Amino acid sequence: MKVRIEIDTKTFVRFWLVVIGFAFAILAIYSARTALIMLGAALFLALALNKPVSFLAKHLPGKSRVWPTAIAFLLVVVILGGFVFLVVPPIIQQTVRFAETVPGLVETATTQWQGLSALIDKYHLQPQVENAMETIRNNTTGWAANLGSNVLNGLGSIFSLMVSCLFVLVLTFLMLVEGPMWLSRLWGIYNDQERMEYHRNMVHKMYHVVTGYVTGQLTVSAIDALAAGFVVFILSLIFPNVPANLTLPAIAIAFTLSLIPMFGATVGGALIAILLGFNDLTAGIIFAIYFIVYQQFENNLISPTIQARKLELSALSVLTAVTIGIYVFGLAGAIISIPIAGCLKVLLENYLARARKNRAKSERPLTKLVKKLQGEDEPAA
């Protein structure tokens, strides 16, 4: 049996216009992905800083949000400056100490190489060693030839990153200053007051989700930093070569870098382990072992539990959101996956509540009609 489906030209053209429109929209989003990421980062920072800015705006004279926003940015700069002041001098000091130990390391390596040379001669491995050295020499020559271009590319990347960060900060500043004005204009467009209140309530809930995530991440970073500082202090008491003044830099490094999802805490732990290793290799290894164990504890218990309380999400939901965000969007997905999961929860809850309300309204007239029909069908006594 053959079935013939007839589609008029107008429907056919509309269908392909919709497909082409979606394709162009996807292409435009992909082409503007860098700008969209910067806008998203600026919006995220603006939402995170809105509470302190609003608090300062209420207690400072005048209705403008310019000065409260400037004060909030100044506090951020002070925190970053304090981080640099606490971290950079000890790192320089440990680097100098490591440089002082380099001659002894070279002498030890030379002694070990002499014994290795005798072993090579004994087993006639000189051709293989010469081939390996020739390969290393050629690779080194190629790397040195490209050193200039690599340095220029690195400087260009650093400059581009600085410009992008400056652009994000400017966007964040403008969003904090003009955000309430644009929101009031948006709510003024609505003609239906009930619909406007419904959407405003939903936006406020999603805003609290994002701020709760920021608060939770700060709490997790603070726990990580205090634990790392405590371990470094204990190691300074056990190993005489480990100075106690590394405790504050360890806290600053762990707190700041653990704010970066995925690899931030790992980089911070590795940096602290290296600083300890410059003074005592055993202390560095012990801290590395502690950090690996602590990371498992934090990733599977501390972080999901705190984020679940702040966002009112289950630990399973948090872990699922992070996993999907990492494998689909990478680093950006790791940053935004948890607040997006919280916002989706808000949207789903509001949709279900509205659906139940509409269902209850639609069932009332039907129930009355059924009862009326049942009453008419009953025989008169």
CSV table of C-alpha atoms in Angstrom, one decimal:
chain,number,residue,atom,x,y,z
A,1,MET,CA,0.0,0.0,0.0
A,2,LYS,CA,1.5,3.3,-1.1
A,3,VAL,CA,0.8,6.5,0.8
A,4,ARG,CA,1.2,9.8,-1.0
A,5,ILE,CA,1.8,12.9,1.1
A,6,GLU,CA,1.3,16.3,-0.6
A,7,ILE,CA,3.0,19.3,0.8
A,8,ASP,CA,2.2,22.7,-0.7
A,9,THR,CA,5.0,25.0,-1.8
A,10,LYS,CA,4.4,27.5,1.0
A,11,THR,CA,4.9,24.9,3.8
A,12,PHE,CA,8.0,23.5,2.0
A,13,VAL,CA,9.6,27.0,1.8
A,14,ARG,CA,8.8,27.8,5.4
A,15,PHE,CA,10.3,24.5,6.6
A,16,TRP,CA,13.6,25.2,4.8
A,17,LEU,CA,13.7,28.8,5.8
A,18,VAL,CA,13.4,27.7,9.5
A,19,VAL,CA,16.2,25.1,9.0
A,20,ILE,CA,18.5,27.7,7.3
A,21,GLY,CA,17.7,30.2,10.1
A,22,PHE,CA,18.7,27.7,12.8
A,23,ALA,CA,21.9,26.9,10.9
A,24,PHE,CA,22.8,30.6,10.6
A,25,ALA,CA,22.0,31.1,14.3
A,26,ILE,CA,24.3,28.2,15.3
A,27,LEU,CA,27.0,29.5,13.0
A,28,ALA,CA,26.7,33.0,14.5
A,29,ILE,CA,26.9,31.7,18.0
A,30,TYR,CA,29.9,29.6,17.2
A,31,SER,CA,31.6,32.5,15.5
A,32,ALA,CA,30.9,34.8,18.5
A,33,ARG,CA,31.8,32.2,21.2
A,34,THR,CA,34.7,34.1,22.6
A,35,ALA,CA,32.7,37.3,23.0
A,36,LEU,CA,29.8,35.3,24.5
A,37,ILE,CA,32.2,33.6,27.0
A,38,MET,CA,33.5,37.1,28.0
A,39,LEU,CA,29.9,38.4,28.4
A,40,GLY,CA,29.0,35.3,30.5
A,41,ALA,CA,32.1,35.8,32.7
A,42,ALA,CA,31.2,39.5,33.2
A,43,LEU,CA,27.6,38.6,34.1
A,44,PHE,CA,28.8,35.9,36.5
A,45,LEU,CA,31.1,38.4,38.2
A,46,ALA,CA,28.4,41.1,38.3
A,47,LEU,CA,26.0,38.7,40.0
A,48,ALA,CA,28.7,37.6,42.5
A,49,LEU,CA,29.5,41.3,43.4
A,50,ASN,CA,26.0,42.6,43.3
A,51,LYS,CA,25.3,41.8,47.0
A,52,PRO,CA,28.2,43.8,48.4
A,53,VAL,CA,27.6,46.6,45.9
A,54,SER,CA,23.9,46.8,46.9
A,55,PHE,CA,24.9,46.7,50.6
A,56,LEU,CA,27.3,49.6,50.1
A,57,ALA,CA,24.8,51.6,48.0
A,58,LYS,CA,22.2,51.4,50.8
A,59,HIS,CA,24.7,52.7,53.4
A,60,LEU,CA,26.5,55.4,51.3
A,61,PRO,CA,24.9,58.8,50.6
A,62,GLY,CA,23.5,59.3,47.2
A,63,LYS,CA,21.6,57.0,44.9
A,64,SER,CA,24.3,56.3,42.4
A,65,ARG,CA,25.9,52.8,42.3
A,66,VAL,CA,29.2,54.1,40.8
A,67,TRP,CA,31.0,54.7,44.1
A,68,PRO,CA,29.9,51.4,45.7
A,69,THR,CA,31.0,49.5,42.6
A,70,ALA,CA,34.3,51.3,42.6
A,71,ILE,CA,34.8,50.4,46.3
A,72,ALA,CA,34.0,46.8,45.5
A,73,PHE,CA,36.5,46.7,42.7
A,74,LEU,CA,39.1,48.4,45.0
A,75,LEU,CA,38.6,45.7,47.6
A,76,VAL,CA,39.2,43.1,44.8
A,77,VAL,CA,42.4,44.8,43.8
A,78,VAL,CA,43.5,45.0,47.5
A,79,ILE,CA,42.9,41.3,47.9
A,80,LEU,CA,44.9,40.5,44.8
A,81,GLY,CA,47.7,42.8,46.0
A,82,GLY,CA,47.7,41.1,49.3
A,83,PHE,CA,48.0,37.7,47.5
A,84,VAL,CA,51.0,39.0,45.5
A,85,PHE,CA,52.6,40.4,48.7
A,86,LEU,CA,52.2,37.2,50.6
A,87,VAL,CA,53.1,34.8,47.8
A,88,VAL,CA,55.8,36.4,45.6
A,89,PRO,CA,58.6,37.1,48.2
A,90,PRO,CA,58.6,33.6,49.6
A,91,ILE,CA,58.6,32.1,46.1
A,92,ILE,CA,61.6,34.4,45.2
A,93,GLN,CA,63.4,33.4,48.4
A,94,GLN,CA,62.9,29.7,47.8
A,95,THR,CA,64.0,30.1,44.1
A,96,VAL,CA,67.2,31.8,45.3
A,97,ARG,CA,67.8,29.0,47.8
A,98,PHE,CA,67.2,26.4,45.0
A,99,ALA,CA,69.7,28.3,42.8
A,100,GLU,CA,72.3,28.1,45.6
A,101,THR,CA,71.9,24.3,45.7
A,102,VAL,CA,72.3,23.9,42.0
A,103,PRO,CA,76.2,23.6,42.1
A,104,GLY,CA,75.9,20.7,44.6
A,105,LEU,CA,73.3,19.0,42.4
A,106,VAL,CA,75.5,19.4,39.3
A,107,GLU,CA,78.5,17.9,41.2
A,108,THR,CA,76.4,15.0,42.4
A,109,ALA,CA,75.1,14.4,38.8
A,110,THR,CA,78.6,14.5,37.5
A,111,THR,CA,79.8,11.9,39.9
A,112,GLN,CA,76.8,9.7,39.0
A,113,TRP,CA,77.5,10.2,35.3
A,114,GLN,CA,81.1,8.9,35.7
A,115,GLY,CA,79.8,5.7,37.2
A,116,LEU,CA,77.2,5.5,34.4
A,117,SER,CA,79.9,6.1,31.8
A,118,ALA,CA,81.8,3.0,33.1
A,119,LEU,CA,78.6,1.0,32.9
A,120,ILE,CA,78.0,2.1,29.3
A,121,ASP,CA,81.6,1.1,28.3
A,122,LYS,CA,81.3,-2.3,30.1
A,123,TYR,CA,78.1,-3.3,28.1
A,124,HIS,CA,79.1,-1.6,24.8
A,125,LEU,CA,76.1,0.8,24.8
A,126,GLN,CA,78.0,3.8,23.4
A,127,PRO,CA,76.3,3.7,19.9
A,128,GLN,CA,72.8,3.8,21.4
A,129,VAL,CA,73.8,6.6,23.8
A,130,GLU,CA,75.3,8.6,20.9
A,131,ASN,CA,72.2,8.2,18.9
A,132,ALA,CA,70.0,9.3,21.8
A,133,MET,CA,72.3,12.3,22.4
A,134,GLU,CA,72.1,13.2,18.7
A,135,THR,CA,68.4,13.1,18.8
A,136,ILE,CA,68.3,15.4,21.9
A,137,ARG,CA,70.8,17.8,20.2
A,138,ASN,CA,68.6,18.0,17.1
A,139,ASN,CA,65.5,18.6,19.1
A,140,THR,CA,67.2,21.3,21.2
A,141,THR,CA,68.5,23.0,18.0
A,142,GLY,CA,65.0,23.1,16.6
A,143,TRP,CA,63.5,24.4,19.8
A,144,ALA,CA,66.2,27.1,20.0
A,145,ALA,CA,65.5,28.1,16.3
A,146,ASN,CA,61.8,28.6,17.1
A,147,LEU,CA,62.5,30.2,20.5
A,148,GLY,CA,62.0,33.7,19.1
A,149,SER,CA,58.6,32.9,17.6
A,150,ASN,CA,57.5,31.0,20.7
A,151,VAL,CA,58.4,33.9,22.9
A,152,LEU,CA,56.5,36.3,20.7
A,153,ASN,CA,53.5,34.0,20.6
A,154,GLY,CA,53.6,33.7,24.3
A,155,LEU,CA,53.8,37.5,24.8
A,156,GLY,CA,50.9,37.9,22.3
A,157,SER,CA,48.8,35.4,24.2
A,158,ILE,CA,49.6,37.1,27.5
A,159,PHE,CA,48.7,40.5,26.1
A,160,SER,CA,45.5,39.2,24.6
A,161,LEU,CA,44.6,37.6,28.0
A,162,MET,CA,45.2,40.9,29.7
A,163,VAL,CA,43.0,42.8,27.2
A,164,SER,CA,40.2,40.2,27.6
A,165,CYS,CA,40.4,40.5,31.4
A,166,LEU,CA,40.3,44.3,31.2
A,167,PHE,CA,37.3,44.1,28.9
A,168,VAL,CA,35.5,41.7,31.3
A,169,LEU,CA,36.2,44.0,34.2
A,170,VAL,CA,34.8,47.0,32.3
A,171,LEU,CA,31.7,45.0,31.3
A,172,THR,CA,31.2,43.9,34.9
A,173,PHE,CA,31.5,47.5,36.2
A,174,LEU,CA,28.9,48.7,33.7
A,175,MET,CA,26.6,45.8,34.5
A,176,LEU,CA,26.8,46.6,38.2
A,177,VAL,CA,26.1,50.3,37.7
A,178,GLU,CA,23.4,50.0,35.0
A,179,GLY,CA,21.9,46.6,36.0
A,180,PRO,CA,19.0,47.9,38.2
A,181,MET,CA,18.0,50.5,35.6
A,182,TRP,CA,17.8,47.9,32.8
A,183,LEU,CA,15.8,45.6,35.1
A,184,SER,CA,13.3,48.3,36.0
A,185,ARG,CA,12.9,49.0,32.3
A,186,LEU,CA,12.4,45.3,31.5
A,187,TRP,CA,9.7,45.0,34.2
A,188,GLY,CA,8.0,48.1,32.9
A,189,ILE,CA,7.4,46.5,29.6
A,190,TYR,CA,4.9,44.0,31.1
A,191,ASN,CA,1.2,44.8,30.8
A,192,ASP,CA,0.1,41.8,32.9
A,193,GLN,CA,1.1,42.5,36.5
A,194,GLU,CA,0.6,38.9,37.6
A,195,ARG,CA,2.9,37.6,34.8
A,196,MET,CA,5.5,40.2,35.6
A,197,GLU,CA,5.6,39.2,39.3
A,198,TYR,CA,5.9,35.5,38.3
A,199,HIS,CA,8.9,36.2,36.1
A,200,ARG,CA,10.5,38.5,38.6
A,201,ASN,CA,10.2,35.9,41.3
A,202,MET,CA,11.7,33.3,39.0
A,203,VAL,CA,14.7,35.7,38.2
A,204,HIS,CA,15.3,36.4,41.9
A,205,LYS,CA,15.4,32.7,42.6
A,206,MET,CA,18.0,32.1,39.9
A,207,TYR,CA,20.0,35.1,41.2
A,208,HIS,CA,20.1,33.5,44.6
A,209,VAL,CA,21.2,30.2,43.0
A,210,VAL,CA,24.3,32.0,41.4
A,211,THR,CA,25.2,33.9,44.6
A,212,GLY,CA,24.7,30.7,46.6
A,213,TYR,CA,27.1,28.9,44.3
A,214,VAL,CA,29.7,31.7,44.7
A,215,THR,CA,29.3,31.6,48.5
A,216,GLY,CA,29.7,27.8,48.5
A,217,GLN,CA,32.8,28.0,46.3
A,218,LEU,CA,34.4,30.5,48.6
A,219,THR,CA,33.6,28.3,51.6
A,220,VAL,CA,35.2,25.2,49.9
A,221,SER,CA,38.3,27.3,49.0
A,222,ALA,CA,38.6,28.6,52.5
A,223,ILE,CA,38.5,25.0,53.9
A,224,ASP,CA,41.1,24.0,51.4
A,225,ALA,CA,43.4,26.9,52.3
A,226,LEU,CA,43.1,26.4,56.1
A,227,ALA,CA,43.8,22.7,55.8
A,228,ALA,CA,46.9,23.3,53.5
A,229,GLY,CA,48.2,26.0,55.8
A,230,PHE,CA,47.8,23.8,58.9
A,231,VAL,CA,49.7,20.9,57.2
A,232,VAL,CA,52.5,23.3,56.1
A,233,PHE,CA,52.8,24.6,59.7
A,234,ILE,CA,52.9,21.0,61.1
A,235,LEU,CA,55.6,20.1,58.6
A,236,SER,CA,57.6,23.2,59.6
A,237,LEU,CA,57.6,21.9,63.2
A,238,ILE,CA,58.7,18.4,62.1
A,239,PHE,CA,61.4,19.4,59.5
A,240,PRO,CA,63.9,22.0,60.6
A,241,ASN,CA,64.7,23.1,57.0
A,242,VAL,CA,61.0,24.1,56.3
A,243,PRO,CA,60.5,27.7,57.4
A,244,ALA,CA,57.3,28.5,59.3
A,245,ASN,CA,56.8,31.7,57.2
A,246,LEU,CA,55.6,29.4,54.3
A,247,THR,CA,52.3,29.0,56.1
A,248,LEU,CA,50.7,32.2,55.0
A,249,PRO,CA,51.8,31.9,51.3
A,250,ALA,CA,50.5,28.3,51.3
A,251,ILE,CA,47.1,29.6,52.5
A,252,ALA,CA,47.0,32.4,49.9
A,253,ILE,CA,48.0,30.1,47.1
A,254,ALA,CA,45.5,27.4,48.0
A,255,PHE,CA,42.6,29.8,48.5
A,256,THR,CA,43.2,31.8,45.3
A,257,LEU,CA,43.9,29.0,42.9
A,258,SER,CA,41.2,26.7,44.3
A,259,LEU,CA,38.7,29.2,43.2
A,260,ILE,CA,39.5,28.1,39.6
A,261,PRO,CA,37.5,24.9,38.9
A,262,MET,CA,39.1,21.7,37.7
A,263,PHE,CA,42.8,22.4,37.6
A,264,GLY,CA,43.2,25.4,40.0
A,265,ALA,CA,43.4,23.4,43.2
A,266,THR,CA,45.8,20.9,41.6
A,267,VAL,CA,48.1,23.7,40.4
A,268,GLY,CA,48.0,25.3,43.9
A,269,GLY,CA,48.8,22.0,45.6
A,270,ALA,CA,51.7,21.3,43.2
A,271,LEU,CA,53.1,24.8,43.7
A,272,ILE,CA,53.1,24.4,47.5
A,273,ALA,CA,54.7,20.9,47.2
A,274,ILE,CA,57.4,22.4,45.1
A,275,LEU,CA,58.1,25.2,47.5
A,276,LEU,CA,58.4,22.7,50.4
A,277,GLY,CA,60.6,20.5,48.2
A,278,PHE,CA,63.1,23.3,47.7
A,279,ASN,CA,63.6,23.2,51.5
A,280,ASP,CA,63.1,19.5,52.2
A,281,LEU,CA,62.3,16.9,49.6
A,282,THR,CA,60.6,14.6,52.2
A,283,ALA,CA,58.3,17.4,53.3
A,284,GLY,CA,57.3,18.1,49.7
A,285,ILE,CA,56.5,14.5,49.1
A,286,ILE,CA,54.4,14.2,52.3
A,287,PHE,CA,52.4,17.3,51.3
A,288,ALA,CA,51.9,15.9,47.8
A,289,ILE,CA,50.5,12.7,49.3
A,290,TYR,CA,48.3,14.7,51.7
A,291,PHE,CA,47.0,16.8,48.9
A,292,ILE,CA,46.1,13.8,46.7
A,293,VAL,CA,44.1,12.3,49.6
A,294,TYR,CA,42.5,15.6,50.5
A,295,GLN,CA,41.4,16.2,46.9
A,296,GLN,CA,39.5,12.9,46.8
A,297,PHE,CA,37.8,13.8,50.1
A,298,GLU,CA,36.9,17.3,48.9
A,299,ASN,CA,35.7,16.3,45.5
A,300,ASN,CA,33.5,13.5,46.7
A,301,LEU,CA,32.2,14.9,50.1
A,302,ILE,CA,33.0,18.5,51.0
A,303,SER,CA,32.3,20.3,47.8
A,304,PRO,CA,29.1,18.3,46.8
A,305,THR,CA,27.7,18.7,50.4
A,306,ILE,CA,28.3,22.4,50.6
A,307,GLN,CA,27.1,23.2,47.1
A,308,ALA,CA,24.1,21.0,47.7
A,309,ARG,CA,23.1,23.0,50.8
A,310,LYS,CA,23.7,26.4,49.2
A,311,LEU,CA,21.9,25.5,46.0
A,312,GLU,CA,19.3,23.1,47.5
A,313,LEU,CA,20.6,20.4,45.1
A,314,SER,CA,21.4,16.9,46.0
A,315,ALA,CA,25.0,15.7,45.9
A,316,LEU,CA,24.2,13.5,43.0
A,317,SER,CA,22.8,16.4,41.0
A,318,VAL,CA,25.9,18.5,41.7
A,319,LEU,CA,28.3,15.7,40.6
A,320,THR,CA,26.1,14.9,37.5
A,321,ALA,CA,26.1,18.6,36.5
A,322,VAL,CA,29.9,18.9,36.9
A,323,THR,CA,30.5,15.7,35.0
A,324,ILE,CA,28.3,16.8,32.1
A,325,GLY,CA,29.7,20.3,32.1
A,326,ILE,CA,33.3,19.1,32.0
A,327,TYR,CA,32.8,16.6,29.1
A,328,VAL,CA,30.6,18.8,27.0
A,329,PHE,CA,32.0,22.4,27.5
A,330,GLY,CA,35.4,21.8,29.2
A,331,LEU,CA,36.7,24.5,31.6
A,332,ALA,CA,33.8,26.9,30.9
A,333,GLY,CA,31.3,24.1,31.5
A,334,ALA,CA,33.0,23.3,34.8
A,335,ILE,CA,32.6,26.9,35.9
A,336,ILE,CA,28.9,27.3,34.9
A,337,SER,CA,27.6,23.7,35.2
A,338,ILE,CA,26.5,23.9,38.9
A,339,PRO,CA,24.7,27.3,38.7
A,340,ILE,CA,23.0,26.2,35.5
A,341,ALA,CA,21.8,23.1,37.2
A,342,GLY,CA,20.4,25.2,40.0
A,343,CYS,CA,18.7,27.6,37.5
A,344,LEU,CA,17.2,24.6,35.7
A,345,LYS,CA,15.8,23.3,39.0
A,346,VAL,CA,14.2,26.7,39.6
A,347,LEU,CA,12.6,26.7,36.1
A,348,LEU,CA,11.4,23.1,36.5
A,349,GLU,CA,9.9,23.8,39.9
A,350,ASN,CA,8.1,26.9,38.7
A,351,TYR,CA,6.8,25.1,35.6
A,352,LEU,CA,5.5,22.2,37.6
A,353,ALA,CA,3.8,24.5,40.2
A,354,ARG,CA,2.2,26.5,37.4
A,355,ALA,CA,1.1,23.3,35.6
A,356,ARG,CA,-0.5,22.0,38.8
A,357,LYS,CA,-2.3,25.4,39.4
A,358,ASN,CA,-3.6,25.4,35.8
A,359,ARG,CA,-4.7,21.8,36.1
A,360,ALA,CA,-6.6,22.6,39.3
A,361,LYS,CA,-8.4,25.5,37.6
A,362,SER,CA,-9.3,23.4,34.5
A,363,GLU,CA,-10.6,20.5,36.6
A,364,ARG,CA,-13.0,22.6,38.7
A,365,PRO,CA,-15.6,23.4,35.9
A,366,LEU,CA,-15.4,19.8,34.6
A,367,THR,CA,-16.1,18.5,38.1
A,368,LYS,CA,-19.1,20.8,38.5
A,369,LEU,CA,-20.4,19.7,35.1
A,370,VAL,CA,-20.0,16.0,35.9
A,371,LYS,CA,-21.9,16.5,39.2
A,372,LYS,CA,-24.6,18.5,37.5
A,373,LEU,CA,-25.1,15.7,34.9
A,374,GLN,CA,-25.1,13.1,37.5
A,375,GLY,CA,-27.8,15.0,39.4
A,376,GLU,CA,-29.9,15.3,36.3
A,377,ASP,CA,-29.6,11.5,35.6
A,378,GLU,CA,-30.9,10.5,39.0
A,379,PRO,CA,-34.6,9.6,38.9
A,380,ALA,CA,-37.0,11.8,40.8
A,381,ALA,CA,-38.3,10.3,44.0
